[in-house]
XYZ file of C-alpha atoms in Angstrom:
674
model
C 28.479 -33.857 0.506
C 29.665 -30.626 2.122
C 28.854 -27.228 0.718
C 31.504 -24.952 -0.754
C 33.276 -22.806 1.916
C 32.996 -19.130 1.511
C 36.632 -18.539 1.186
C 36.777 -21.291 -1.478
C 34.097 -19.839 -3.377
C 35.753 -16.359 -3.351
C 38.960 -17.730 -4.568
C 37.389 -19.612 -7.458
C 34.988 -17.069 -8.690
C 37.738 -14.298 -8.856
C 36.418 -10.898 -9.949
C 32.917 -12.185 -10.388
C 32.675 -13.052 -6.739
C 33.794 -9.576 -5.823
C 31.475 -7.884 -8.251
C 28.390 -9.649 -7.004
C 28.426 -7.765 -3.636
C 28.508 -4.334 -5.172
C 25.693 -5.533 -7.525
C 23.682 -6.746 -4.671
C 24.060 -3.328 -2.949
C 22.860 -1.339 -6.013
C 20.082 -3.782 -6.432
C 18.993 -3.321 -2.813
C 19.333 0.491 -3.211
C 16.878 0.221 -6.267
C 14.417 -1.724 -4.281
C 14.449 0.694 -1.502
C 13.936 3.593 -4.193
C 11.021 1.702 -5.516
C 9.641 1.470 -2.002
C 10.162 5.175 -1.331
C 8.142 5.945 -4.515
C 5.318 3.641 -3.217
C 5.485 5.401 0.099
C 5.211 8.837 -1.435
C 2.005 8.067 -3.305
C 0.666 5.517 -0.982
C 0.641 7.621 2.019
C -0.955 10.294 0.072
C -3.782 7.953 -0.780
C -3.942 6.567 2.620
C -4.519 9.900 4.476
C -6.241 11.883 1.859
C -8.857 9.153 1.072
C -11.744 9.405 3.485
C -12.394 6.119 5.424
C -14.618 3.601 3.620
C -15.011 6.008 0.645
C -13.926 3.173 -1.585
C -16.141 0.347 -2.493
C -15.499 -2.828 -0.484
C -13.217 -1.325 2.190
C -16.023 -1.431 4.808
C -16.437 -5.013 3.918
C -12.879 -6.081 4.204
C -12.641 -3.928 7.562
C -15.813 -5.650 8.913
C -14.244 -9.101 8.153
C -11.159 -8.370 10.069
C -13.316 -7.052 13.014
C -15.206 -10.348 12.962
C -11.708 -12.018 13.164
C -10.964 -10.004 16.216
C -14.072 -11.282 17.844
C -12.987 -14.860 17.022
C -15.753 -15.239 14.395
C -15.323 -16.289 10.679
C -17.947 -14.291 8.873
C -20.184 -15.478 5.975
C -21.433 -13.692 2.720
C -24.744 -13.051 4.555
C -23.140 -11.685 7.680
C -24.194 -7.929 8.262
C -21.575 -5.253 8.410
C -21.213 -3.573 11.820
C -20.070 0.023 12.129
C -17.045 -0.373 14.603
C -15.174 2.573 13.267
C -16.355 6.181 13.049
C -17.717 6.737 9.410
C -18.020 3.091 8.835
C -21.480 2.093 7.297
C -23.563 -0.729 8.693
C -25.516 -1.804 11.779
C -24.542 -0.409 15.237
C -21.392 -2.053 16.617
C -23.235 -3.958 19.397
C -26.075 -5.147 17.079
C -25.800 -8.725 15.862
C -28.145 -10.129 13.396
C -27.986 -13.785 12.658
C -27.087 -14.455 8.904
C -30.251 -16.273 8.080
C -32.274 -13.357 9.524
C -30.348 -10.840 7.521
C -30.763 -12.904 4.249
C -34.435 -13.294 4.786
C -34.846 -9.529 5.331
C -32.991 -8.681 2.132
C -34.938 -11.308 0.128
C -38.180 -10.160 1.286
C -37.191 -6.424 0.902
C -38.509 -5.727 4.419
C -37.115 -5.107 7.884
C -40.037 -6.636 9.808
C -37.817 -9.654 10.806
C -34.805 -7.741 12.065
C -34.150 -6.940 15.671
C -34.870 -3.566 16.994
C -31.133 -2.654 16.934
C -31.126 -3.035 13.263
C -34.163 -0.841 12.474
C -33.614 1.939 9.986
C -35.451 3.842 7.215
C -33.719 1.759 4.445
C -33.869 -1.876 4.589
C -30.956 -4.223 4.415
C -29.351 -4.733 1.083
C -26.478 -6.890 -0.323
C -24.171 -3.933 0.175
C -24.713 -4.093 3.926
C -23.113 -7.602 4.143
C -19.695 -8.889 4.403
C -19.635 -9.956 0.796
C -15.848 -10.395 0.982
C -16.343 -13.385 3.243
C -15.545 -15.693 0.228
C -11.671 -14.868 0.761
C -9.394 -16.886 3.038
C -8.653 -15.260 6.446
C -4.939 -14.674 6.242
C -5.111 -11.034 5.289
C -7.788 -10.332 7.821
C -5.735 -12.026 10.617
C -3.044 -9.509 9.661
C -5.216 -6.482 9.645
C -6.985 -7.536 12.821
C -3.853 -6.654 14.854
C -4.013 -2.775 14.363
C -7.923 -2.751 14.296
C -8.207 -4.695 17.492
C -5.368 -2.652 19.202
C -7.083 0.606 18.184
C -10.455 -0.521 19.457
C -8.939 -1.881 22.791
C -7.172 1.491 23.250
C -10.371 3.388 22.580
C -9.020 4.784 19.321
C -10.580 2.775 16.618
C -9.893 5.494 13.828
C -6.418 5.485 14.766
C -6.289 1.580 14.334
C -8.063 1.947 10.962
C -5.324 4.292 9.559
C -2.756 1.848 11.100
C -4.220 -0.972 9.217
C -4.007 1.231 5.953
C -0.174 1.832 6.656
C 0.320 -1.761 7.469
C -1.309 -2.712 4.122
C 1.242 -0.322 2.476
C 4.088 -2.239 4.042
C 2.680 -5.345 2.474
C 2.657 -3.496 -0.701
C 6.413 -2.833 -0.430
C 6.837 -6.615 0.293
C 5.226 -7.109 -3.072
C 7.864 -4.850 -4.669
C 10.656 -6.848 -3.056
C 9.067 -10.099 -4.392
C 8.909 -8.545 -7.637
C 12.581 -7.568 -7.739
C 13.336 -11.069 -6.686
C 11.184 -12.754 -9.286
C 12.576 -10.820 -12.101
C 16.334 -11.324 -10.680
C 15.745 -15.116 -10.678
C 14.096 -15.030 -14.166
C 16.742 -12.793 -15.741
C 19.917 -13.123 -13.519
C 22.071 -11.091 -15.844
C 19.710 -8.127 -15.906
C 19.435 -6.773 -12.286
C 18.626 -3.454 -13.771
C 15.299 -4.827 -14.934
C 14.577 -6.247 -11.467
C 14.965 -2.685 -10.083
C 12.840 -1.120 -12.902
C 10.032 -3.688 -12.712
C 9.732 -3.055 -8.869
C 9.609 0.532 -9.371
C 6.863 0.329 -12.158
C 4.831 -1.951 -9.937
C 4.995 0.495 -7.041
C 3.708 3.510 -8.872
C 1.153 1.885 -11.009
C -2.215 3.525 -10.073
C -4.220 0.325 -9.432
C -1.558 -1.106 -7.243
C -1.107 2.102 -5.236
C -5.020 2.253 -4.686
C -5.322 -1.255 -3.116
C -1.951 -0.999 -1.279
C -3.051 2.375 0.584
C -6.423 1.081 1.632
C -7.647 -2.054 3.502
C -7.925 -4.480 0.581
C -6.393 -7.871 0.371
C -5.000 -7.552 -3.183
C -1.616 -6.278 -2.090
C -1.134 -9.430 0.197
C -2.064 -11.604 -2.739
C 0.374 -9.879 -5.016
C 3.088 -10.276 -2.512
C 2.555 -13.883 -1.747
C 1.822 -15.232 -5.111
C 4.857 -13.367 -6.568
C 7.023 -14.633 -3.668
C 5.763 -18.196 -4.081
C 6.438 -18.050 -7.813
C 9.983 -16.523 -7.019
C 10.701 -19.440 -4.578
C 9.754 -22.064 -7.120
C 12.212 -20.316 -9.630
C 14.896 -20.345 -6.921
C 14.253 -24.074 -6.444
C 14.731 -24.592 -10.084
C 17.941 -22.445 -10.299
C 19.651 -23.514 -7.197
C 18.438 -27.065 -6.799
C 16.624 -28.820 -3.800
C 18.019 -28.032 -0.435
C 16.630 -26.765 2.861
C 17.098 -23.092 1.918
C 15.288 -23.634 -1.184
C 12.485 -26.066 -0.177
C 11.620 -24.265 3.102
C 10.313 -21.077 1.426
C 8.351 -23.167 -0.985
C 6.688 -25.097 1.897
C 5.724 -21.771 3.555
C 4.785 -19.581 0.551
C 2.648 -21.941 -1.460
C 0.011 -22.551 1.461
C 0.393 -18.665 2.241
C -0.430 -17.811 -1.387
C -3.477 -20.105 -1.390
C -4.791 -18.423 1.726
C -4.121 -14.896 0.487
C -7.467 -14.310 -1.439
C -10.119 -16.401 -3.198
C -7.961 -16.671 -6.334
C -4.903 -18.008 -4.416
C -5.732 -21.531 -5.143
C -5.744 -21.097 -8.819
C -2.462 -19.154 -8.682
C -0.971 -22.204 -6.744
C -2.020 -24.803 -9.082
C 0.784 -24.322 -11.782
C 3.361 -24.039 -8.950
C 2.731 -27.535 -7.441
C 3.869 -29.478 -10.670
C 6.663 -27.007 -11.175
C 8.037 -27.685 -7.783
C 8.139 -31.334 -8.868
C 9.972 -30.596 -12.122
C 12.439 -28.322 -10.454
C 13.315 -31.106 -7.862
C 13.700 -33.533 -10.618
C 16.087 -31.313 -12.629
C 17.997 -30.697 -9.580
C 18.506 -34.341 -8.670
C 19.218 -35.228 -12.217
C 21.959 -32.579 -12.184
C 23.379 -34.083 -8.973
C 23.288 -37.602 -10.355
C 25.002 -36.504 -13.788
C 27.859 -34.822 -11.708
C 28.447 -37.878 -9.525
C 31.483 -40.197 -10.332
C 30.313 -43.687 -11.301
C 33.384 -45.628 -11.486
C 32.875 -47.788 -8.348
C 29.149 -48.041 -8.950
C 27.558 -51.677 -9.262
C 26.620 -52.550 -12.767
C 22.882 -52.730 -11.628
C 23.076 -49.152 -10.340
C 24.806 -47.943 -13.591
C 21.951 -49.407 -15.526
C 19.374 -47.514 -13.396
C 18.857 -44.113 -15.356
C 19.555 -41.044 -13.173
C 16.408 -39.536 -14.501
C 14.440 -42.369 -13.073
C 15.322 -41.604 -9.483
C 15.088 -37.818 -10.245
C 11.586 -38.242 -11.558
C 10.593 -40.243 -8.496
C 12.043 -37.342 -6.141
C 10.216 -34.771 -8.324
C 6.831 -36.597 -8.012
C 7.327 -37.016 -4.320
C 8.129 -33.323 -4.081
C 5.043 -32.163 -6.086
C 2.927 -34.467 -4.042
C 4.283 -33.027 -0.813
C 3.767 -29.533 -1.898
C 0.170 -30.220 -2.991
C -0.657 -32.028 0.206
C 0.695 -29.436 2.366
C -1.209 -26.715 0.503
C -4.346 -28.799 0.795
C -4.053 -29.187 4.412
C -3.344 -25.774 5.054
C -5.913 -24.113 2.855
C -8.139 -26.736 1.620
C -10.552 -26.623 4.498
C -11.540 -23.011 3.657
C -12.350 -23.870 -0.036
C -14.256 -26.795 0.918
C -16.170 -24.456 3.190
C -16.944 -22.220 0.273
C -18.120 -25.131 -1.769
C -20.471 -26.199 1.128
C -21.831 -22.552 1.619
C -21.819 -21.178 -1.931
C -21.637 -23.986 -4.291
C -18.065 -23.352 -5.615
C -14.554 -23.090 -4.181
C -14.291 -19.277 -4.816
C -17.919 -18.086 -4.294
C -17.713 -16.458 -7.717
C -21.172 -17.376 -8.844
C -22.988 -16.504 -5.427
C -21.281 -13.042 -5.498
C -22.120 -12.510 -9.240
C -25.796 -13.368 -8.444
C -25.730 -10.848 -5.417
C -24.346 -8.029 -7.599
C -25.601 -8.422 -11.189
C -24.146 -6.219 -13.790
C -26.839 -6.563 -16.482
C -24.506 -8.382 -18.742
C -25.463 -11.839 -17.618
C -23.506 -14.968 -18.260
C -21.127 -14.756 -21.377
C -18.752 -17.348 -22.901
C -15.233 -16.938 -21.382
C -13.999 -16.940 -25.010
C -16.161 -13.889 -25.965
C -14.834 -12.076 -22.859
C -11.116 -13.055 -23.585
C -11.248 -11.856 -27.126
C -13.139 -8.675 -26.491
C -11.013 -5.667 -27.317
C -13.335 -3.230 -25.444
C -12.904 -5.455 -22.381
C -9.014 -5.449 -22.495
C -8.918 -1.629 -23.238
C -11.220 -1.039 -20.133
C -8.956 -3.352 -18.046
C -5.833 -1.608 -19.374
C -7.249 1.842 -18.515
C -8.036 0.544 -15.109
C -4.498 -0.042 -14.219
C -4.081 3.760 -14.111
C -7.140 4.629 -12.111
C -10.919 4.809 -12.672
C -11.305 4.497 -16.448
C -14.178 7.047 -16.560
C -11.829 9.787 -15.073
C -8.920 8.724 -17.431
C -8.863 11.554 -19.749
C -6.485 14.382 -20.915
C -2.701 14.083 -19.823
C -3.451 10.729 -17.936
C -4.863 8.872 -20.982
C -1.824 10.166 -23.155
C 0.525 8.822 -20.625
C -1.256 5.387 -20.503
C -1.318 5.150 -24.350
C 2.279 6.339 -24.580
C 3.572 3.879 -22.228
C 1.703 1.158 -23.935
C 3.209 2.077 -27.273
C 6.711 2.465 -26.042
C 6.606 -0.952 -24.240
C 5.210 -2.588 -27.498
C 7.851 -0.903 -29.667
C 10.837 -1.810 -27.273
C 9.596 -5.562 -27.014
C 9.260 -5.730 -30.863
C 12.842 -4.382 -31.221
C 14.075 -6.738 -28.535
C 12.509 -9.814 -30.227
C 13.921 -8.714 -33.510
C 17.361 -8.499 -31.992
C 17.166 -11.823 -30.355
C 15.944 -13.519 -33.547
C 19.038 -11.995 -35.391
C 21.441 -13.354 -32.772
C 19.711 -16.744 -32.867
C 20.107 -16.919 -36.690
C 23.813 -15.823 -36.343
C 24.394 -18.346 -33.535
C 22.947 -21.254 -35.722
C 25.035 -19.978 -38.785
C 28.312 -19.834 -36.779
C 27.615 -23.379 -35.387
C 27.144 -24.697 -38.870
C 30.331 -22.972 -40.071
C 32.194 -24.549 -37.210
C 31.108 -28.242 -36.872
C 34.206 -28.940 -34.537
C 33.343 -26.013 -32.092
C 32.384 -27.109 -28.588
C 34.794 -30.027 -28.371
C 32.868 -32.234 -30.822
C 30.676 -33.840 -28.137
C 27.682 -31.647 -28.501
C 25.933 -30.286 -25.373
C 26.619 -32.033 -22.175
C 23.928 -32.981 -19.697
C 24.619 -30.032 -17.589
C 23.903 -27.720 -20.509
C 20.782 -29.545 -21.258
C 19.761 -29.101 -17.644
C 20.320 -25.499 -17.782
C 18.118 -25.027 -20.848
C 15.462 -27.073 -19.213
C 15.549 -24.895 -15.965
C 15.352 -21.761 -18.268
C 12.221 -23.071 -20.099
C 10.775 -24.117 -16.859
C 11.208 -20.649 -15.133
C 9.533 -18.936 -18.175
C 6.677 -21.438 -18.333
C 6.045 -20.902 -14.675
C 5.989 -17.253 -14.871
C 3.809 -17.281 -17.909
C 1.355 -19.750 -16.286
C 1.172 -17.450 -13.160
C 0.187 -14.569 -15.334
C -2.507 -16.721 -17.192
C -3.888 -17.737 -13.922
C -4.643 -14.165 -13.054
C -5.950 -13.537 -16.591
C -8.320 -16.598 -16.023
C -9.506 -15.349 -12.709
C -10.678 -11.961 -14.284
C -12.277 -13.473 -17.544
C -13.882 -15.987 -15.399
C -15.406 -13.685 -13.035
C -16.454 -11.198 -15.899
C -17.978 -14.123 -17.715
C -20.094 -15.150 -14.705
C -21.725 -11.792 -14.737
C -19.318 -9.872 -12.522
C -17.866 -6.593 -13.094
C -14.368 -6.463 -14.830
C -12.352 -5.317 -11.793
C -8.803 -4.485 -13.147
C -7.441 -5.323 -9.737
C -8.272 -9.012 -10.122
C -5.353 -8.916 -12.816
C -2.864 -7.392 -10.237
C -1.115 -10.885 -9.485
C 0.219 -10.507 -13.158
C 1.349 -6.957 -12.539
C 5.129 -7.938 -11.774
C 5.025 -9.502 -15.428
C 3.506 -6.536 -16.913
C 6.024 -4.350 -15.066
C 8.907 -6.580 -16.409
C 7.502 -5.979 -19.989
C 7.442 -2.185 -19.571
C 11.095 -2.295 -17.954
C 12.306 -4.513 -20.853
C 10.669 -2.451 -23.498
C 12.227 0.864 -22.079
C 15.688 -0.775 -22.064
C 15.503 -1.955 -25.683
C 14.305 1.333 -27.238
C 16.549 2.624 -29.976
C 18.266 5.330 -28.076
C 21.937 5.995 -27.563
C 23.417 3.481 -25.113
C 24.077 6.245 -22.519
C 20.239 6.806 -22.337
C 18.701 3.333 -22.858
C 21.059 1.163 -20.876
C 21.468 3.763 -18.091
C 17.809 3.551 -17.523
C 16.776 7.073 -18.439
C 13.529 5.876 -20.385
C 12.716 3.632 -17.492
C 13.090 6.434 -14.818
C 10.938 8.876 -17.079
C 8.164 6.171 -17.230
C 8.289 5.558 -13.411
C 8.165 9.417 -12.864
C 5.102 9.609 -15.429
C 3.322 6.886 -13.584
C 3.792 8.409 -10.284
C 2.498 11.766 -11.537
C -0.563 10.050 -13.175
C -1.397 8.330 -9.844
C -1.355 11.615 -8.064
C -3.557 13.264 -10.801
C -6.049 10.308 -10.777
C -6.138 10.440 -7.005
C -7.066 14.016 -7.116
C -9.855 13.370 -9.642
C -11.191 10.570 -7.507
C -11.317 12.865 -4.579
C -13.129 15.508 -6.391
C -15.663 12.853 -7.703
C -16.576 12.064 -4.110
C -16.488 15.539 -2.808
C -17.626 18.143 -5.263
C -16.350 20.980 -3.096
C -12.705 20.048 -4.336
C -13.718 19.985 -8.066
C -12.800 23.447 -8.778
C -9.208 23.001 -7.647
C -6.233 21.908 -9.442
C -4.480 18.578 -8.392
C -2.359 20.111 -5.756
C -5.400 21.968 -4.232
C -7.465 18.797 -4.352
C -4.870 16.814 -2.485
C -4.201 19.637 -0.036
C -7.855 20.115 0.627
C -8.532 16.365 1.254
C -5.560 16.193 3.643
C -6.784 19.187 5.514
C -10.322 17.765 5.846
C -8.847 14.465 7.350
C -6.720 13.534 10.318
C -3.651 15.408 8.799
C -5.548 18.646 9.335
C -5.198 22.048 7.623
C -2.147 23.095 9.617
C -0.042 20.162 8.675
C -1.291 19.364 5.186
C 1.271 21.479 3.273
C 4.153 20.052 5.182
C 2.918 16.513 4.610
C 2.565 17.059 1.102
C 5.967 18.696 0.789
C 7.589 15.662 2.752
C 5.782 13.193 0.373
C 7.127 15.163 -2.669
C 10.599 15.161 -1.336
C 10.324 11.285 -0.710
C 9.254 10.937 -4.419
C 12.195 12.969 -5.781
C 14.762 11.014 -3.481
C 13.344 7.791 -4.808
C 13.551 8.807 -8.378
C 17.128 9.886 -7.918
C 18.091 6.672 -6.129
C 16.267 4.627 -8.654
C 18.190 6.306 -11.525
C 21.420 5.835 -9.897
C 20.757 2.226 -9.064
C 19.748 1.396 -12.664
C 22.724 3.233 -14.032
C 25.317 1.568 -11.820
C 23.709 -1.939 -12.534
C 23.779 -1.062 -16.281
C 27.512 -0.107 -16.017
C 28.371 -3.369 -14.544
C 26.368 -5.297 -17.327
C 28.247 -3.074 -20.011
C 31.535 -4.010 -18.416
C 30.570 -7.630 -18.557
C 29.716 -7.275 -22.138
C 33.157 -5.923 -22.751
C 34.774 -8.930 -21.277
C 34.650 -8.656 -17.482
C 32.661 -11.094 -15.593
C 28.995 -10.178 -15.266
C 27.960 -8.561 -11.825
C 26.370 -11.686 -10.628
C 28.808 -14.188 -11.950
C 26.494 -15.782 -14.512
C 25.499 -15.591 -18.120
C 22.592 -13.819 -19.521
C 20.052 -16.347 -18.377
C 21.886 -18.608 -16.215
C 23.931 -16.752 -13.637
C 23.689 -17.072 -9.993
C 21.661 -14.214 -8.389
C 23.330 -12.285 -5.475
C 23.746 -14.600 -2.420
C 23.417 -17.755 -4.585
C 26.202 -20.423 -4.054
C 27.878 -21.140 -7.367
C 27.528 -24.575 -8.598
C 30.452 -26.939 -9.441
C 30.212 -29.130 -12.450
C 32.008 -30.992 -15.033
C 34.157 -28.729 -17.302
C 35.595 -29.444 -20.627
C 38.608 -31.847 -20.475
C 37.353 -33.589 -17.251
C 37.865 -30.630 -14.959
C 35.478 -29.186 -12.501
C 33.794 -25.705 -13.464
C 33.169 -23.496 -10.485
C 30.652 -20.651 -11.401
C 26.949 -19.742 -12.000
C 25.544 -23.209 -13.314
C 28.716 -23.595 -15.294
C 27.281 -21.937 -18.276
C 28.986 -20.160 -20.983
C 27.945 -16.673 -20.843
C 27.727 -14.386 -23.801
C 30.395 -12.087 -22.298
C 33.235 -14.670 -22.624
C 32.598 -16.909 -25.540
C 33.995 -20.351 -25.135
C 34.845 -19.900 -21.378
C 33.145 -21.506 -18.452
C 32.169 -18.907 -15.909
C 34.663 -19.635 -13.070
C 37.796 -21.593 -12.441
C 38.474 -24.967 -13.842
C 39.970 -27.357 -11.450
C 41.430 -30.730 -12.748
C 40.352 -33.973 -10.882
C 43.111 -35.718 -8.785
C 43.117 -38.810 -10.994
C 41.120 -40.798 -13.279
C 38.470 -42.554 -11.355
C 40.443 -42.645 -8.315
C 39.354 -40.458 -5.211
C 42.235 -39.195 -3.201
C 42.327 -40.162 0.332
C 41.618 -37.444 2.731
C 44.547 -35.231 3.868
C 46.650 -36.399 0.996
C 45.610 -33.740 -1.652
C 46.432 -30.094 -2.102
C 43.156 -29.334 -3.747
C 41.475 -28.069 -0.839
C 42.934 -26.254 2.187
C 41.303 -28.648 4.620
C 42.567 -31.672 2.679
C 39.389 -32.510 0.936
C 39.735 -33.859 -2.744
C 38.026 -32.702 -5.783
C 38.063 -35.871 -7.833
C 35.956 -38.263 -5.704
C 34.646 -39.359 -2.361
C 36.469 -40.985 0.529
C 35.018 -41.645 3.930
C 37.910 -40.187 5.844
C 37.993 -36.626 7.045
C 38.469 -34.217 4.285
C 37.665 -36.729 1.548
C 34.358 -35.278 0.296
C 33.837 -34.481 -3.198
C 33.585 -30.742 -4.202
C 30.097 -30.712 -5.615
C 28.855 -27.495 -4.348
C 25.746 -29.128 -3.103
């Protein structure tokens, strides 16, 4: 079967096809705006925060340095000071991991070599305790670190590694926008808003502006989830299967919790392929099929294809990443090394039942505050911003849920009042497939968020500290909730639908991130404590590589970037919302689809059976809420009942191809849009 030709697609989709391109441009502009906002606060954190001032950054850097030397570290490998200001043993001092562990357990340095001699003995904090993570992130960061060391400027290489991680953070914003776009095709404004909220959340800014592997985990896990949704929406093809084959193993190699994040995606890939194959079988004409073939249910073959796809995805992921998790089991007793690390750094709380942790209000309040910065510093205006955003989000979601319930009741009532509606045949197989795809997409996203929650709860229950950054793979879902809540607030349409609440929330989050950064800097350097936020930031930049002469200019440039980002964000959301309002007024939606089933920008519209035996061309052939009773796209009648036209004898296609069936001659392929 041949794909739709671009010129044919444009002709069939009409105004919807022309509207998708501007929507795509405004969507891209919004993602760029979100990136500018991340850069404005991220570069501030990257250059104002002293190297290795944050916990774990030295260990992440040491891991990458070991990679540059061709070694894979273990939890007992000592940190070596290879960058100015980096804690650890001298750069040329290598201590076998067994020797280091023995010295720590015996609380003495007698067994250490002379190069490791120092007043204080080794402790667990002097080890590469991040070695339980897979090496993908460290292979990436080894490039600037190794280049800096080779050039004789290791500190420059370190700051380049921070900037590279900020670029990874921007990739996470792109993945967030894509995920929301695929989850809610008719709401591109929410995709932009969710990306912006993610980019200015304090916890995300902190890990993206320093050498931490969390930003890469967020980017790859979100991208893998989005690829799974694209497979479900568009059906199996080389363009949808290849990203899944690449991103699932990459997500499993992003950090220790990556394997848990991939677990729900493997069966989802199988279900998505099964739904796509079933849809293809349902649209295929069966007039010339053998009786035995007609008796074979289309779902049987689809299920077999889905099972094979899930098995292939799982096998590929296991072959790519399984070796490392088996190594963790051999060295530390479990796949992620959680129990070993919790034993190395006891918090005093000991082991607790996971249910007790998951139902603790104090635990979740601590985690929520951690999204904005260090919880102990969250006071005054920042805590009011945090509480206000939480309440506004909850209010908006409740209003949206109530509105959805009312619309559902009205739809049921209208269907009951018009028993003959819809042609009397009930929902067709394609309608059922669309609903199944919709449910699958939401279940996959929910399962991914629950996997992040399980990681955080499990680590805390094992005796570890409740680090909010372990929840960050679920941040795109939380950001979507904030964006959706803002758009549903009971405000005049000119404000709510034009994105004014979302832009204000993003601005408040960005300002809060800057305030919390200033407080964090003052906590580490008491000399900055007497200054206001601007003075703290300027003082920290002046004391670092930026220097006192360039600190004001650097601050001004970042502030200008932030303002430009806010303006572009507001423009993008407003334009996308205008397109949505036009669709609600009767025009085709900007993406050519319904509220939940349209084709995202760049997606090839499908072709499926239309009422009366025609072929509907549009985003999955759904009846969108904008045009009740109409199939999105053009309806083309078949050439004849169960009789394919010979190639070159029909006027349906410019190249002589027919619409009603298949013929082996040139131009005789069915127009299936596959």
